[in-house]
GROMACS .gro file of C-alpha atoms in nm:
model
  127
    1GLN     CA    1  -1.322  -2.456   4.431
    2VAL     CA    2  -1.477  -2.775   4.292
    3GLN     CA    3  -1.339  -2.892   3.966
    4LEU     CA    4  -1.473  -3.164   3.747
    5VAL     CA    5  -1.279  -3.324   3.462
    6GLU     CA    6  -1.445  -3.566   3.220
    7SER     CA    7  -1.266  -3.818   3.004
    8GLY     CA    8  -1.333  -4.129   2.809
    9GLY     CA    9  -1.535  -3.997   2.514
   10GLY     CA   10  -1.465  -4.096   2.159
   11SER     CA   11  -1.607  -4.237   1.834
   12VAL     CA   12  -1.762  -4.582   1.823
   13GLN     CA   13  -1.994  -4.770   1.593
   14ALA     CA   14  -2.351  -4.846   1.681
   15GLY     CA   15  -2.369  -5.125   1.931
   16GLY     CA   16  -2.038  -5.035   2.089
   17SER     CA   17  -1.949  -4.925   2.440
   18LEU     CA   18  -1.767  -4.643   2.610
   19ARG     CA   19  -1.681  -4.568   2.970
   20LEU     CA   20  -1.681  -4.204   3.074
   21SER     CA   21  -1.505  -4.083   3.389
   22CYS     CA   22  -1.560  -3.768   3.592
   23ALA     CA   23  -1.275  -3.686   3.835
   24ALA     CA   24  -1.368  -3.438   4.104
   25SER     CA   25  -1.144  -3.221   4.322
   26GLY     CA   26  -1.199  -2.949   4.577
   27TYR     CA   27  -1.491  -3.118   4.754
   28THR     CA   28  -1.562  -2.987   5.094
   29GLY     CA   29  -1.830  -3.135   5.312
   30THR     CA   30  -1.949  -3.492   5.310
   31ARG     CA   31  -2.203  -3.521   5.028
   32TYR     CA   32  -2.246  -3.407   4.675
   33CYS     CA   33  -2.508  -3.486   4.413
   34MET     CA   34  -2.344  -3.571   4.083
   35GLY     CA   35  -2.503  -3.610   3.749
   36TRP     CA   36  -2.421  -3.696   3.391
   37PHE     CA   37  -2.578  -3.472   3.132
   38ARG     CA   38  -2.561  -3.463   2.756
   39HIS     CA   39  -2.611  -3.189   2.503
   40VAL     CA   40  -2.671  -3.175   2.130
   41PRO     CA   41  -2.654  -2.830   1.974
   42GLY     CA   42  -3.001  -2.692   1.926
   43ASN     CA   43  -3.145  -2.904   2.212
   44GLU     CA   44  -3.171  -2.856   2.586
   45ARG     CA   45  -2.911  -3.015   2.801
   46GLU     CA   46  -3.064  -3.341   2.926
   47GLY     CA   47  -2.998  -3.547   3.230
   48VAL     CA   48  -2.868  -3.906   3.184
   49ALA     CA   49  -2.779  -4.059   3.518
   50GLY     CA   50  -2.664  -3.955   3.866
   51LEU     CA   51  -2.584  -4.044   4.221
   52VAL     CA   52  -2.494  -3.908   4.562
   53THR     CA   53  -2.135  -3.933   4.672
   54GLY     CA   54  -2.092  -4.206   4.926
   55GLY     CA   55  -2.443  -4.340   4.865
   56ASP     CA   56  -2.559  -4.667   4.726
   57SER     CA   57  -2.844  -4.552   4.505
   58THR     CA   58  -2.820  -4.462   4.139
   59TYR     CA   59  -3.064  -4.264   3.934
   60TYR     CA   60  -3.153  -4.256   3.564
   61ALA     CA   61  -3.334  -3.996   3.366
   62ASP     CA   62  -3.540  -4.245   3.166
   63ASP     CA   63  -3.577  -4.616   3.093
   64SER     CA   64  -3.395  -4.600   2.756
   65VAL     CA   65  -3.062  -4.518   2.925
   66LYS     CA   66  -3.130  -4.721   3.238
   67SER     CA   67  -3.134  -5.037   3.036
   68ARG     CA   68  -2.803  -4.959   2.861
   69PHE     CA   69  -2.603  -4.723   3.086
   70THR     CA   70  -2.466  -4.777   3.437
   71VAL     CA   71  -2.350  -4.496   3.667
   72SER     CA   72  -2.112  -4.578   3.948
   73GLN     CA   73  -1.851  -4.414   4.173
   74ASP     CA   74  -1.516  -4.475   4.330
   75ASN     CA   75  -1.522  -4.281   4.654
   76ALA     CA   76  -1.150  -4.324   4.715
   77LYS     CA   77  -1.082  -4.163   4.381
   78ASN     CA   78  -1.361  -3.900   4.394
   79THR     CA   79  -1.458  -4.028   4.056
   80MET     CA   80  -1.792  -4.097   3.891
   81TYR     CA   81  -1.827  -4.323   3.597
   82LEU     CA   82  -2.077  -4.382   3.318
   83GLU     CA   83  -2.059  -4.718   3.146
   84MET     CA   84  -2.248  -4.692   2.821
   85ASN     CA   85  -2.339  -5.007   2.627
   86SER     CA   86  -2.541  -5.074   2.306
   87LEU     CA   87  -2.479  -4.718   2.191
   88ASN     CA   88  -2.680  -4.585   1.902
   89PRO     CA   89  -2.640  -4.269   1.693
   90GLU     CA   90  -2.899  -4.099   1.910
   91ASP     CA   91  -2.652  -4.109   2.199
   92THR     CA   92  -2.417  -3.881   2.005
   93ALA     CA   93  -2.364  -3.571   2.219
   94MET     CA   94  -2.127  -3.380   2.436
   95TYR     CA   95  -2.140  -3.542   2.780
   96TYR     CA   96  -2.095  -3.334   3.092
   97CYS     CA   97  -2.072  -3.418   3.455
   98ALA     CA   98  -2.209  -3.179   3.710
   99ALA     CA   99  -2.215  -3.152   4.087
  100ARG     CA  100  -2.376  -2.971   4.371
  101ARG     CA  101  -2.338  -3.009   4.744
  102CYS     CA  102  -2.654  -3.176   4.875
  103ASP     CA  103  -2.779  -3.281   5.213
  104TYR     CA  104  -3.127  -3.421   5.147
  105GLY     CA  105  -3.090  -3.675   4.874
  106PHE     CA  106  -3.054  -3.673   4.500
  107ILE     CA  107  -3.170  -3.346   4.346
  108GLY     CA  108  -3.278  -3.480   4.007
  109PHE     CA  109  -3.180  -3.382   3.653
  110ARG     CA  110  -3.266  -3.014   3.628
  111ALA     CA  111  -2.943  -2.865   3.491
  112LYS     CA  112  -2.998  -2.531   3.667
  113SER     CA  113  -2.984  -2.714   4.000
  114TYR     CA  114  -2.618  -2.799   3.962
  115SER     CA  115  -2.344  -2.558   4.064
  116TYR     CA  116  -2.032  -2.710   3.904
  117TRP     CA  117  -1.969  -2.838   3.558
  118GLY     CA  118  -1.693  -3.006   3.373
  119GLN     CA  119  -1.570  -2.911   3.025
  120GLY     CA  120  -1.743  -3.208   2.864
  121THR     CA  121  -1.630  -3.507   2.653
  122GLN     CA  122  -1.758  -3.577   2.309
  123VAL     CA  123  -1.934  -3.911   2.228
  124THR     CA  124  -1.998  -3.984   1.861
  125VAL     CA  125  -2.178  -4.303   1.751
  126SER     CA  126  -2.184  -4.391   1.391
  127SER     CA  127  -2.438  -4.614   1.224
   0.00000   0.00000   0.00000
C-alpha cells in the first residue's frame, strides 16, 4: 500500500518561503507520477506542480507558480519537494501530494487521475 506523508507547512509572511516534503513508501514498480495540489475550502482542489519518479522533467500547472515554486525529488529517499518562494496570501491553502503509478509520462493535474493522497500540510501566508 502506497503511503504519502507531507511535511513542512507553516505560517509565513508575504514574501517568505517554505519547503514542503512528501515522503512516499510502499512503491512497487519503477515509475510513479507525483503531484502537488492545494485546496481552499469552497474551491476545487488545484494542481500546482509535479514530476515522474526517476525522471528529469518537472511540470507546473500555471506560470504564476512556475516562476516562484520549484518541484524536485530525491530518488534515494523516495521524497518529493516543493520549494515555494515569494509567497503571497493567495497561496494560503492545504497542500497535498498525490501519486499514481504511470508508464507513459506525466498524467497532468486532474485530481481524479491520482490514486494515492497524503493527509495534507497547511500553508498560511499573512499580508
